[in-house]
Structure formats: C-alpha cells, structure tokens
C-alpha cells in the first residue's frame, strides 16, 4: 500500500506553566489526518529552522488558525494595542515558509490566521479590529460553548467563477466566524473567492499556485466531514497533495 502524503502543520508557541510549548490544536490535526495525509508538526523555530532537509519530504502545508495575531510590522503598520497576543516565532516561521512552498509548487491551505498569514506573506495588509470599522459586522466568536462558537455565524457570497461556487453549486453558504483581523489590502496575485455581506474577504485563491493554493477566513476543520464547503475544501487539498506526492515519486 502506497504511503500517504505527509502534511506539514506549523506550530504555535504557547506558554504552558512557566515554559513555552510548540503546539497545534487537535481539531486541525484530526481534519488533516482524516482527509489529506499523515500530519507532521513543524516547530516554530523561525529562521533557526533549516527546513531545507524537511521540505522535500512534505507533500502539502496546512496553516491553522490561532488566537494570536500576525505582528503589524509585517505589513508595514505600527505597534498593535497594548495586550494584543502575538506569536513572533510562528510569524518568523510561516511567513517565509509560505513563499518557499509556493516556489516549490507544494499544495498550500490556510485557515483563519493562516489565511491572514498568506495575505501578509505575499504583500497584503490586515484590518486589526474589524468590528470597529463603520459598516462592518462583528466577526468575533460568539459567547457560548464550542458548538455555539463554531456554528454558522453569517452568510458569505461565493463570487462568480469561484472554485467554491463550482464545488458547492451555489452562490452562497453560511460559515462560522472567530476573528477580529481581516484582509484590508488583498495581496497581489490573490483572487477573492468569497465575501461576507459587509465586504470582508472570506476566501481567496492563489493565482500562481502550481497546485492547490487556497485559504479561508472561517474554520472548515470544524465538522470537516459534514459541512459541504469543508468536504470540498479538504477534498481538493487532499487530491492535490496526493498528486504532488505522485509526481515527486516519478523517476
Ligand atoms: N487572531 C486572528 C485569527 C483568528 C483565529 O485564527 N481564530 C481561531 C482561534 C481558535 C482556533 O484555533 O480555532 C484574528 O483575531 O483575526
């Protein structure tokens, strides 16, 4: 039996007691492990990390969400508000890694913070507090238990000609929402695929991606095998990772 693709997932750096740990949320690991391939957690070692030896072993990269924000200096803005949660080691790992895997043609799938990281890595910018902008909705997670927080929160419009419109056979769907940052300037080379009713971009494709290059602002890993958009997204990512591995195995 052919070995499954290997899918890299960069870790967050989170304090546990007095120590920093490199960690990834279980729901991300389960979604990727049950759809696309065997998960390989990538420690957030930033430029200490010599990924050159590891990258050739990988067949896809998945960027998770996180409560931490991308540091504004990465998109040319000043210091964030006092008390904002950042993860500089994750930034220093994912932002260069995004550009490297795109150069390699490796399938890339970003979720929430991962969606924002790809936009920043390719030259875009972010709103830092969407809910404070005139005419914008509050995209932050609702109060309540996990099923409430990850339940459908708002409509998104699937743009004409988008992959999501093709995959779902519809012009709209409903998604969960757990973020207060969002795309302000879409990076060059990204094409919006879906927008919220307030105009916030909720999905984009990476135009120059040689295989799968896609990211969404919501959380498809929640009920990854039940929600049609989740099944479509993880299915397309899985197929791309398998094809990428197959192509690498060619003599
Ligand atoms: N911090 C950013 C990104 C938000 C995000 O990824 N939320 C999910 C956190 C919990 C989880 O991993 O499910 C922002 O606030 O926009």
Coordinates of N, CA and C and ligand atoms in Angstrom, one line a residue:
X1 N 0.9 -1.2 0.0 CA 0.0 0.0 0.0 C 0.9 1.2 0.0
X2 N 0.6 2.2 -0.9 CA 1.4 3.4 -1.0 C 1.3 4.3 0.2
X3 N 2.4 4.8 0.7 CA 2.4 5.6 1.9 C 1.6 6.9 1.6
X4 N 0.9 7.4 2.6 CA 0.0 8.6 2.4 C 0.9 9.8 2.3
X5 N 0.4 10.9 1.7 CA 1.1 12.1 1.7 C 1.5 12.6 3.1
X6 N 2.6 13.3 3.3 CA 3.0 13.9 4.5 C 2.6 15.4 4.5
X7 N 1.8 15.8 5.5 CA 1.3 17.2 5.5 C 1.9 18.0 6.7
X8 N 2.7 19.0 6.4 CA 3.3 19.8 7.4 C 2.3 20.8 8.0
X9 N 2.3 20.9 9.4 CA 1.5 21.9 10.0 C 2.4 22.7 11.0
X10 N 2.7 24.0 10.7 CA 3.5 24.8 11.7 C 2.8 25.0 13.0
X11 N 3.6 24.9 14.1 CA 3.0 25.1 15.4 C 2.9 26.5 15.8
X12 N 2.0 26.7 16.8 CA 2.0 28.0 17.6 C 3.1 27.8 18.7
X13 N 3.5 28.9 19.3 CA 4.3 28.8 20.5 C 3.4 29.4 21.7
X14 N 3.1 28.5 22.6 CA 2.1 28.9 23.7 C 2.7 28.5 25.0
X15 N 2.5 29.4 26.0 CA 3.0 29.1 27.3 C 2.2 28.0 28.0
X16 N 2.8 27.0 28.6 CA 2.2 26.0 29.5 C 2.9 26.1 30.8
X17 N 2.3 26.7 31.8 CA 3.0 26.9 33.0 C 4.1 27.9 32.8
X18 N 5.3 27.6 33.2 CA 6.4 28.5 33.0 C 7.2 28.4 31.7
X19 N 6.7 27.4 30.9 CA 7.5 27.1 29.7 C 6.7 27.3 28.4
X20 N 7.5 27.6 27.4 CA 6.8 27.7 26.1 C 6.8 26.3 25.4
X21 N 5.6 26.0 24.8 CA 5.4 24.8 24.1 C 5.1 25.1 22.7
X22 N 5.5 24.2 21.8 CA 5.1 24.3 20.4 C 3.9 23.4 20.2
X23 N 2.8 24.0 19.7 CA 1.5 23.2 19.7 C 0.6 23.5 18.6
X24 N -0.2 22.5 18.2 CA -1.3 22.6 17.2 C -2.6 22.1 17.8
X25 N -3.7 22.7 17.5 CA -5.0 22.3 18.0 C -5.4 20.9 17.4
X26 N -6.0 20.1 18.2 CA -6.3 18.7 17.8 C -7.3 18.8 16.7
X27 N -8.2 19.7 16.6 CA -9.3 19.7 15.5 C -8.6 19.8 14.2
X28 N -7.5 20.6 14.1 CA -6.8 20.8 12.8 C -6.1 19.5 12.5
X29 N -5.4 18.9 13.4 CA -4.7 17.6 13.2 C -5.7 16.5 12.7
X30 N -6.8 16.4 13.4 CA -7.8 15.4 13.0 C -8.4 15.6 11.6
X31 N -8.7 16.9 11.3 CA -9.2 17.1 10.0 C -8.2 16.8 8.9
X32 N -7.0 17.2 9.0 CA -6.0 16.9 8.0 C -5.6 15.4 8.0
X33 N -5.5 14.8 9.2 CA -5.1 13.4 9.2 C -6.2 12.5 8.6
X34 N -7.4 12.9 8.7 CA -8.5 12.0 8.2 C -8.9 12.4 6.7
X35 N -8.2 13.4 6.2 CA -8.6 13.7 4.8 C -7.4 13.7 3.9
X36 N -6.3 14.4 4.2 CA -5.2 14.7 3.3 C -4.0 13.8 3.4
X37 N -3.7 13.5 4.7 CA -2.4 12.7 4.8 C -2.0 12.6 6.2
X38 N -0.8 12.1 6.4 CA -0.2 12.0 7.8 C 0.4 13.3 8.2
X39 N 0.0 13.7 9.4 CA 0.4 15.1 9.8 C 1.9 15.1 10.4
X40 N 2.6 16.1 10.0 CA 4.0 16.3 10.6 C 3.9 17.7 11.2
X41 N 4.1 17.8 12.5 CA 4.1 19.1 13.2 C 5.4 19.8 13.0
X42 N 5.4 21.0 12.6 CA 6.6 21.8 12.4 C 6.9 22.7 13.5
X43 N 7.9 22.6 14.3 CA 8.2 23.5 15.4 C 8.4 24.9 14.8
X44 N 8.0 25.9 15.6 CA 8.1 27.3 15.2 C 9.5 27.8 15.5
X45 N 10.5 27.4 14.8 CA 11.9 27.8 15.1 C 12.3 29.0 14.2
X46 N 11.4 29.5 13.5 CA 11.7 30.7 12.7 C 12.9 30.4 11.8
X47 N 13.8 31.4 11.7 CA 14.9 31.2 10.7 C 16.0 30.3 11.3
X48 N 15.8 29.8 12.6 CA 16.8 28.8 13.1 C 16.5 27.5 12.3
X49 N 15.3 27.4 11.8 CA 14.9 26.1 11.3 C 15.5 25.9 9.9
X50 N 16.2 24.9 9.7 CA 16.7 24.6 8.4 C 15.7 23.6 7.8
X51 N 14.7 24.2 7.2 CA 13.6 23.3 6.6 C 14.0 22.7 5.3
X52 N 15.2 23.1 4.8 CA 15.6 22.6 3.5 C 15.6 21.0 3.5
X53 N 16.0 20.4 4.7 CA 16.1 19.0 4.7 C 14.7 18.3 4.8
X54 N 13.8 19.1 5.5 CA 12.4 18.5 5.7 C 11.5 18.7 4.6
X55 N 11.5 19.9 4.0 CA 10.5 20.3 2.9 C 10.4 19.2 1.8
X56 N 11.5 18.7 1.3 CA 11.4 17.7 0.2 C 10.6 16.4 0.7
X57 N 10.5 16.2 2.0 CA 9.7 15.1 2.5 C 8.2 15.4 2.5
X58 N 7.8 16.7 2.5 CA 6.4 17.1 2.7 C 5.7 17.1 1.3
X59 N 4.4 16.9 1.4 CA 3.5 16.9 0.2 C 2.4 17.9 0.3
X60 N 2.4 18.7 1.3 CA 1.4 19.8 1.5 C 1.7 20.5 2.8
X61 N 1.2 21.8 2.8 CA 1.4 22.6 4.0 C 0.0 23.2 4.4
X62 N -0.3 23.0 5.7 CA -1.6 23.5 6.2 C -1.3 24.5 7.3
X63 N -1.9 25.7 7.2 CA -1.7 26.7 8.2 C -3.0 26.9 9.0
X64 N -2.9 26.8 10.3 CA -4.0 26.8 11.2 C -4.4 28.2 11.6
X65 N -5.6 28.2 12.3 CA -5.9 29.5 13.0 C -5.2 29.5 14.3
X66 N -5.3 30.7 15.0 CA -4.8 30.9 16.3 C -5.3 32.2 16.9
X67 N -5.4 32.2 18.2 CA -5.9 33.5 18.8 C -4.8 34.6 18.7
X68 N -3.6 34.2 18.4 CA -2.6 35.2 18.3 C -2.7 35.9 16.9
X69 N -2.2 37.2 16.8 CA -2.3 38.0 15.6 C -0.9 38.0 14.9
X70 N -0.9 38.2 13.6 CA 0.3 38.5 12.9 C 0.8 39.9 13.3
X71 N 2.1 40.0 13.6 CA 2.5 41.3 14.1 C 2.4 42.4 13.0
X72 N 1.8 43.5 13.3 CA 1.6 44.6 12.3 C 2.8 45.0 11.5
X73 N 4.0 44.8 12.1 CA 5.2 45.3 11.5 C 5.5 44.5 10.1
X74 N 4.8 43.3 10.1 CA 5.0 42.5 8.9 C 4.2 43.0 7.7
X75 N 3.3 44.0 8.0 CA 2.5 44.6 6.9 C 2.6 46.1 7.0
X76 N 3.7 46.6 7.6 CA 4.0 48.0 7.5 C 3.2 48.9 8.4
X77 N 2.6 48.3 9.5 CA 1.9 49.1 10.4 C 2.6 49.2 11.8
X78 N 2.2 50.2 12.5 CA 2.8 50.4 13.8 C 2.4 49.4 14.9
X79 N 2.8 49.6 16.1 CA 2.6 48.6 17.2 C 1.1 48.4 17.4
X80 N 0.7 47.2 17.7 CA -0.7 46.8 18.0 C -1.0 47.4 19.4
X81 N -2.2 47.3 19.7 CA -2.7 47.8 21.0 C -2.0 47.0 22.2
X82 N -1.8 47.7 23.2 CA -1.2 47.0 24.4 C -2.0 45.8 24.8
X83 N -1.3 44.7 25.0 CA -2.0 43.5 25.5 C -2.4 42.6 24.3
X84 N -2.2 43.0 23.1 CA -2.5 42.1 21.9 C -1.6 40.9 22.0
X85 N -2.2 39.7 21.7 CA -1.5 38.4 21.7 C -0.8 38.2 20.4
X86 N 0.5 38.1 20.4 CA 1.3 37.8 19.2 C 2.0 36.5 19.3
X87 N 2.6 36.1 18.2 CA 3.4 34.8 18.2 C 4.5 35.0 17.2
X88 N 5.5 35.8 17.6 CA 6.6 36.2 16.7 C 7.3 34.9 16.1
X89 N 7.5 33.9 16.9 CA 8.2 32.7 16.3 C 7.3 32.0 15.2
X90 N 6.0 32.0 15.4 CA 5.2 31.5 14.4 C 5.3 32.4 13.1
X91 N 5.1 33.7 13.3 CA 5.3 34.6 12.2 C 6.6 34.4 11.4
X92 N 7.7 34.3 12.2 CA 9.0 34.1 11.6 C 9.2 32.8 10.9
X93 N 8.3 31.8 11.2 CA 8.4 30.5 10.6 C 7.5 30.5 9.4
X94 N 6.2 30.9 9.5 CA 5.2 30.7 8.5 C 5.4 31.7 7.3
X95 N 5.7 32.9 7.6 CA 5.8 33.9 6.5 C 6.8 33.6 5.4
X96 N 8.0 33.2 5.8 CA 9.0 32.8 4.8 C 8.6 31.4 4.2
X97 N 8.0 30.6 5.0 CA 7.7 29.2 4.6 C 6.6 29.3 3.5
X98 N 5.7 30.2 3.6 CA 4.6 30.3 2.6 C 5.3 30.6 1.2
X99 N 6.2 31.5 1.2 CA 6.8 31.9 -0.1 C 7.7 30.7 -0.7
X100 N 8.3 29.9 0.2 CA 9.1 28.8 -0.2 C 8.2 27.7 -0.8
X101 N 7.1 27.4 -0.1 CA 6.3 26.2 -0.6 C 5.6 26.6 -1.9
X102 N 5.3 27.9 -2.1 CA 4.7 28.3 -3.3 C 5.7 28.2 -4.5
X103 N 7.0 28.5 -4.2 CA 8.0 28.4 -5.2 C 8.2 26.9 -5.5
X104 N 8.0 26.0 -4.5 CA 8.2 24.6 -4.8 C 7.0 24.0 -5.6
X105 N 5.9 24.7 -5.5 CA 4.6 24.2 -6.1 C 3.9 23.3 -5.2
X106 N 4.2 23.3 -3.9 CA 3.6 22.4 -2.9 C 2.2 22.9 -2.6
X107 N 1.2 22.0 -2.5 CA -0.2 22.5 -2.1 C -0.2 23.2 -0.7
X108 N -0.9 24.3 -0.7 CA -1.0 25.2 0.5 C -2.4 25.5 0.8
X109 N -2.8 25.3 2.1 CA -4.2 25.5 2.5 C -4.1 26.3 3.8
X110 N -4.7 27.5 3.9 CA -4.7 28.3 5.1 C -6.0 28.5 5.6
X111 N -6.1 28.6 7.0 CA -7.4 28.8 7.7 C -7.2 29.9 8.7
X112 N -8.1 30.9 8.7 CA -8.2 31.9 9.7 C -6.8 32.7 9.8
X113 N -6.1 32.5 10.9 CA -4.8 33.1 10.9 C -3.9 32.7 9.7
X114 N -4.0 31.5 9.3 CA -3.3 31.0 8.2 C -3.6 31.8 6.9
X115 N -4.9 32.1 6.7 CA -5.4 32.9 5.6 C -4.8 34.3 5.7
X116 N -4.7 34.9 6.9 CA -4.2 36.2 7.0 C -2.7 36.2 6.8
X117 N -2.0 35.1 7.2 CA -0.5 35.0 7.0 C -0.2 35.0 5.5
X118 N -1.0 34.2 4.8 CA -0.7 34.1 3.3 C -0.8 35.5 2.7
X119 N -1.9 36.2 3.1 CA -2.1 37.6 2.5 C -0.9 38.5 2.9
X120 N -0.5 38.4 4.1 CA 0.7 39.3 4.6 C 2.0 38.8 3.9
X121 N 2.2 37.5 3.8 CA 3.4 37.0 3.2 C 3.6 37.4 1.8
X122 N 2.5 37.6 1.1 CA 2.5 38.0 -0.3 C 2.3 39.4 -0.6
X123 N 2.3 40.2 0.5 CA 2.3 41.7 0.4 C 1.0 42.4 0.7
X124 N 0.1 41.7 1.3 CA -1.2 42.3 1.6 C -1.2 42.9 3.0
X125 N -2.3 43.5 3.4 CA -2.4 44.1 4.8 C -3.7 43.6 5.5
X126 N -3.8 44.0 6.8 CA -4.9 43.5 7.6 C -5.6 44.6 8.3
X127 N -6.9 44.5 8.4 CA -7.6 45.3 9.4 C -7.3 44.6 10.8
X128 N -7.2 45.4 11.8 CA -6.9 44.8 13.1 C -8.1 44.6 14.0
X129 N -9.1 45.4 13.8 CA -10.3 45.4 14.7 C -11.5 45.6 13.8
X130 N -11.9 44.6 13.0 CA -13.0 44.8 12.0 C -14.2 45.5 12.6
X131 N -14.6 45.0 13.8 CA -15.9 45.4 14.4 C -15.9 46.9 14.7
X132 N -14.8 47.5 14.7 CA -14.7 49.0 15.0 C -14.8 49.8 13.7
X133 N -14.9 49.2 12.6 CA -14.9 49.9 11.3 C -16.4 50.2 10.9
X134 N -16.7 51.4 10.4 CA -18.0 51.7 10.0 C -18.6 50.7 9.0
X135 N -19.8 50.2 9.2 CA -20.4 49.3 8.2 C -20.0 47.9 8.2
X136 N -19.1 47.6 9.2 CA -18.6 46.2 9.2 C -19.3 45.4 10.4
X137 N -19.4 44.1 10.2 CA -20.0 43.3 11.2 C -19.0 43.0 12.3
X138 N -19.5 42.4 13.4 CA -18.6 41.9 14.4 C -18.3 40.4 14.0
X139 N -17.1 40.1 13.6 CA -16.7 38.8 13.2 C -16.2 37.9 14.3
X140 N -16.1 38.5 15.5 CA -15.5 37.7 16.6 C -16.4 36.5 17.0
X141 N -15.8 35.6 17.7 CA -16.5 34.4 18.1 C -17.6 34.8 19.1
X142 N -18.8 34.2 19.0 CA -19.9 34.4 19.9 C -19.5 33.8 21.3
X143 N -20.2 34.3 22.3 CA -20.1 33.6 23.6 C -20.7 32.2 23.5
X144 N -20.4 31.4 24.4 CA -21.0 30.1 24.5 C -20.1 28.9 24.4
X145 N -20.6 27.7 24.3 CA -19.8 26.5 24.2 C -19.2 26.3 22.8
X146 N -18.4 25.4 22.7 CA -17.7 25.2 21.4 C -18.6 25.0 20.2
X147 N -19.6 24.2 20.3 CA -20.5 24.0 19.2 C -21.2 25.4 18.8
X148 N -21.4 26.2 19.8 CA -22.0 27.5 19.5 C -21.0 28.4 18.8
X149 N -19.8 28.4 19.4 CA -18.8 29.3 18.8 C -18.4 28.9 17.4
X150 N -18.4 27.6 17.1 CA -18.0 27.2 15.7 C -19.2 26.9 14.8
X151 N -20.4 27.2 15.3 CA -21.6 27.1 14.5 C -21.7 28.2 13.4
X152 N -22.6 28.1 12.5 CA -22.7 29.1 11.4 C -23.0 30.4 12.0
X153 N -22.3 31.5 11.5 CA -22.4 32.8 12.1 C -23.0 33.8 11.1
X154 N -22.5 33.7 9.8 CA -23.0 34.6 8.8 C -22.9 34.0 7.4
X155 N -23.6 34.7 6.5 CA -23.6 34.3 5.1 C -22.3 34.8 4.4
X156 N -21.9 34.0 3.4 CA -20.9 34.5 2.5 C -21.4 34.3 1.1
X157 N -21.0 35.3 0.2 CA -21.4 35.2 -1.2 C -20.2 34.6 -1.9
X158 N -20.5 33.5 -2.7 CA -19.4 32.8 -3.5 C -19.3 33.6 -4.8
X159 N -18.2 34.2 -5.1 CA -18.1 35.0 -6.2 C -18.2 34.3 -7.6
X160 N -18.7 34.9 -8.5 CA -18.9 34.3 -9.8 C -17.6 33.8 -10.4
X161 N -17.7 32.5 -10.8 CA -16.5 31.9 -11.3 C -15.5 31.3 -10.3
X162 N -15.9 31.4 -9.0 CA -15.0 31.0 -8.0 C -15.1 29.4 -7.9
X163 N -14.0 28.9 -7.3 CA -14.0 27.4 -7.1 C -15.1 27.0 -6.1
X164 N -15.2 27.8 -5.1 CA -16.3 27.5 -4.1 C -17.7 27.4 -4.8
X165 N -17.9 28.3 -5.7 CA -19.2 28.3 -6.4 C -19.3 27.0 -7.2
X166 N -18.2 26.6 -7.9 CA -18.2 25.4 -8.6 C -18.4 24.2 -7.7
X167 N -17.6 24.2 -6.6 CA -17.7 23.0 -5.7 C -19.1 22.8 -5.1
X168 N -19.7 24.0 -4.7 CA -20.9 23.9 -3.9 C -22.2 24.0 -4.8
X169 N -22.0 24.5 -6.1 CA -23.1 24.6 -7.0 C -24.1 25.6 -6.4
X170 N -23.6 26.7 -5.8 CA -24.4 27.7 -5.1 C -23.7 29.0 -5.1
X171 N -24.5 30.1 -4.9 CA -23.8 31.4 -4.9 C -23.6 31.9 -3.4
X172 N -24.0 31.1 -2.5 CA -23.7 31.5 -1.1 C -23.7 30.3 -0.2
X173 N -23.2 30.5 1.0 CA -23.3 29.5 2.1 C -23.1 30.2 3.4
X174 N -23.2 29.5 4.5 CA -23.0 30.1 5.8 C -21.8 29.5 6.5
X175 N -21.1 30.4 7.2 CA -19.8 29.9 7.8 C -19.7 30.4 9.3
X176 N -18.8 29.8 10.0 CA -18.5 30.3 11.4 C -17.6 31.5 11.3
X177 N -17.4 32.1 12.4 CA -16.6 33.3 12.4 C -16.0 33.6 13.8
X178 N -14.6 33.5 13.8 CA -13.9 33.7 15.1 C -12.7 34.5 14.9
X179 N -12.8 35.7 14.4 CA -11.7 36.6 14.1 C -12.1 38.0 14.3
X180 N -11.1 38.9 14.6 CA -11.3 40.3 14.5 C -10.3 41.0 13.5
X181 N -9.4 40.2 13.1 CA -8.5 40.8 12.0 C -9.1 40.3 10.7
X182 N -8.8 41.0 9.6 CA -9.3 40.6 8.3 C -8.5 41.3 7.2
X183 N -8.7 40.9 6.0 CA -8.0 41.5 4.9 C -8.4 42.9 4.6
X184 N -7.4 43.8 4.6 CA -7.6 45.2 4.2 C -7.2 45.4 2.8
X185 N -5.9 45.1 2.5 CA -5.5 45.1 1.1 C -5.1 43.7 0.7
X186 N -5.8 43.2 -0.3 CA -5.5 41.8 -0.8 C -4.2 41.9 -1.5
X187 N -3.4 40.9 -1.2 CA -2.0 40.9 -1.8 C -2.1 40.7 -3.3
X188 N -1.1 41.2 -4.0 CA -1.0 40.9 -5.5 C -1.0 39.4 -5.7
X189 N -1.7 38.9 -6.7 CA -1.6 37.5 -7.0 C -2.6 36.7 -6.3
X190 N -3.4 37.3 -5.5 CA -4.5 36.6 -4.8 C -5.9 37.1 -5.4
X191 N -6.8 36.1 -5.6 CA -8.1 36.5 -6.2 C -9.2 36.1 -5.1
X192 N -10.0 37.1 -4.8 CA -11.1 36.8 -3.8 C -12.0 35.8 -4.4
X193 N -12.5 34.9 -3.5 CA -13.4 33.8 -3.9 C -14.7 33.9 -3.2
X194 N -14.7 34.6 -2.1 CA -16.0 34.8 -1.3 C -15.9 36.0 -0.4
X195 N -17.0 36.6 -0.2 CA -17.0 37.8 0.7 C -18.2 37.7 1.6
X196 N -18.1 38.3 2.8 CA -19.2 38.4 3.8 C -20.1 39.6 3.3
X197 N -21.2 39.7 3.9 CA -22.2 40.7 3.5 C -21.7 42.1 3.7
X198 N -20.7 42.3 4.6 CA -20.1 43.6 4.8 C -18.8 43.8 4.0
X199 N -18.6 42.9 3.0 CA -17.5 43.1 2.1 C -16.2 42.5 2.5
X200 N -16.1 42.0 3.7 CA -14.8 41.4 4.2 C -14.6 40.1 3.4
X201 N -13.3 40.0 2.8 CA -13.0 38.8 2.0 C -12.9 37.6 2.9
X202 N -13.5 36.5 2.5 CA -13.6 35.3 3.4 C -12.9 34.1 2.8
X203 N -12.5 34.3 1.5 CA -11.7 33.2 0.8 C -11.0 33.8 -0.4
X204 N -9.8 33.2 -0.6 CA -9.1 33.6 -1.9 C -8.4 32.4 -2.4
X205 N -8.1 32.5 -3.7 CA -7.2 31.5 -4.3 C -5.9 32.2 -4.7
X206 N -4.8 31.4 -4.7 CA -3.5 32.0 -5.0 C -3.3 31.7 -6.5
X207 N -3.3 32.8 -7.3 CA -3.4 32.7 -8.8 C -2.2 31.9 -9.3
X208 N -1.0 32.1 -8.8 CA 0.2 31.5 -9.4 C 0.5 30.1 -8.8
X209 N -0.4 29.6 -7.9 CA -0.1 28.3 -7.3 C 0.0 27.2 -8.3
X210 N 1.0 26.4 -8.3 CA 1.2 25.4 -9.3 C 0.3 24.2 -9.1
X211 N -0.2 24.1 -7.8 CA -1.1 23.0 -7.5 C -2.3 23.7 -6.7
X212 N -2.5 23.3 -5.5 CA -3.6 23.9 -4.7 C -3.1 25.0 -3.9
X213 N -3.7 26.2 -4.0 CA -3.3 27.4 -3.2 C -4.5 28.1 -2.8
X214 N -5.0 27.9 -1.6 CA -6.3 28.4 -1.2 C -6.4 28.7 0.2
X215 N -7.2 29.6 0.7 CA -7.3 29.9 2.1 C -8.7 30.5 2.4
X216 N -9.1 30.3 3.6 CA -10.4 30.8 4.0 C -10.3 31.4 5.4
X217 N -11.2 32.4 5.6 CA -11.1 33.1 6.9 C -11.9 32.3 8.0
X218 N -12.8 31.4 7.6 CA -13.6 30.7 8.6 C -12.8 29.4 9.0
X219 N -13.5 28.4 9.7 CA -13.0 27.2 10.2 C -13.6 26.0 9.7
X220 N -13.1 25.5 8.5 CA -13.7 24.3 7.9 C -13.3 23.0 8.6
X221 N -12.2 23.1 9.5 CA -11.8 21.9 10.2 C -12.9 21.5 11.2
X222 N -13.8 22.5 11.6 CA -14.9 22.1 12.4 C -15.9 21.4 11.6
X223 N -16.3 20.2 12.0 CA -17.2 19.3 11.2 C -16.7 19.1 9.8
X224 N -15.4 18.8 9.7 CA -14.7 18.8 8.4 C -15.3 17.8 7.4
X225 N -16.0 16.8 8.0 CA -16.6 15.7 7.2 C -18.1 15.8 7.0
X226 N -18.6 17.0 7.5 CA -20.1 17.1 7.4 C -20.5 18.3 6.6
X227 N -19.8 19.4 6.8 CA -20.3 20.6 6.0 C -19.8 20.6 4.6
X228 N -20.7 20.8 3.6 CA -20.3 20.7 2.2 C -19.1 21.5 1.8
X229 N -18.9 22.7 2.4 CA -17.7 23.6 2.0 C -16.5 22.9 2.6
X230 N -16.6 22.4 3.8 CA -15.4 21.7 4.4 C -15.0 20.5 3.6
X231 N -16.0 19.7 3.2 CA -15.7 18.4 2.5 C -15.1 18.8 1.2
X232 N -15.6 19.9 0.5 CA -15.0 20.3 -0.8 C -13.6 20.8 -0.6
X233 N -13.3 21.6 0.4 CA -12.0 22.2 0.6 C -11.0 21.1 0.9
X234 N -11.3 20.3 1.9 CA -10.3 19.3 2.3 C -10.2 18.2 1.2
X235 N -11.2 18.0 0.5 CA -11.1 17.0 -0.6 C -10.2 17.5 -1.7
X236 N -10.3 18.8 -2.1 CA -9.5 19.4 -3.1 C -8.0 19.4 -2.6
X237 N -7.8 19.8 -1.4 CA -6.4 19.8 -0.8 C -5.8 18.4 -0.8
X238 N -6.6 17.4 -0.4 CA -6.1 16.0 -0.3 C -5.8 15.5 -1.7
X239 N -6.6 15.8 -2.7 CA -6.3 15.4 -4.1 C -5.0 16.0 -4.6
X240 N -4.8 17.3 -4.3 CA -3.6 18.0 -4.7 C -2.4 17.4 -4.0
X241 N -2.5 17.1 -2.8 CA -1.3 16.6 -2.0 C -0.9 15.2 -2.6
X242 N -1.9 14.4 -2.9 CA -1.7 13.0 -3.4 C -1.0 13.1 -4.8
X243 N -1.5 14.1 -5.6 CA -0.9 14.2 -6.9 C 0.5 14.8 -6.9
X244 N 0.7 15.7 -5.9 CA 2.1 16.2 -5.7 C 3.0 15.1 -5.3
X245 N 2.6 14.3 -4.4 CA 3.4 13.1 -3.9 C 3.7 12.2 -5.1
X246 N 2.7 11.9 -5.9 CA 2.8 11.0 -7.0 C 3.8 11.6 -8.0
X247 N 3.7 12.8 -8.2 CA 4.6 13.5 -9.2 C 6.1 13.5 -8.7
X248 N 6.2 13.6 -7.4 CA 7.6 13.6 -6.8 C 8.2 12.2 -6.9
X249 N 7.3 11.1 -6.9 CA 7.8 9.8 -6.9 C 8.2 9.3 -8.4
X250 N 7.7 10.1 -9.4 CA 8.1 9.8 -10.7 C 9.6 9.7 -10.9
X251 N 10.1 8.8 -11.7 CA 11.5 8.7 -11.9 C 12.0 9.8 -12.8
Ligands
LIG1 N1 -6.0 36.1 15.7 C1 -6.6 36.3 14.3 C2 -7.0 34.9 13.8 C3 -8.2 34.4 14.5 C4 -8.2 32.8 14.6 O1 -7.5 32.1 13.9 N2 -9.1 32.4 15.4 C5 -9.2 31.0 15.8 C6 -8.7 30.8 17.2 C7 -9.1 29.5 17.8 C8 -8.9 28.2 16.9 O2 -7.8 27.9 16.5 O3 -10.0 27.7 16.5 C9 -7.8 37.2 14.4 O4 -8.3 37.5 15.5 O5 -8.3 37.6 13.3

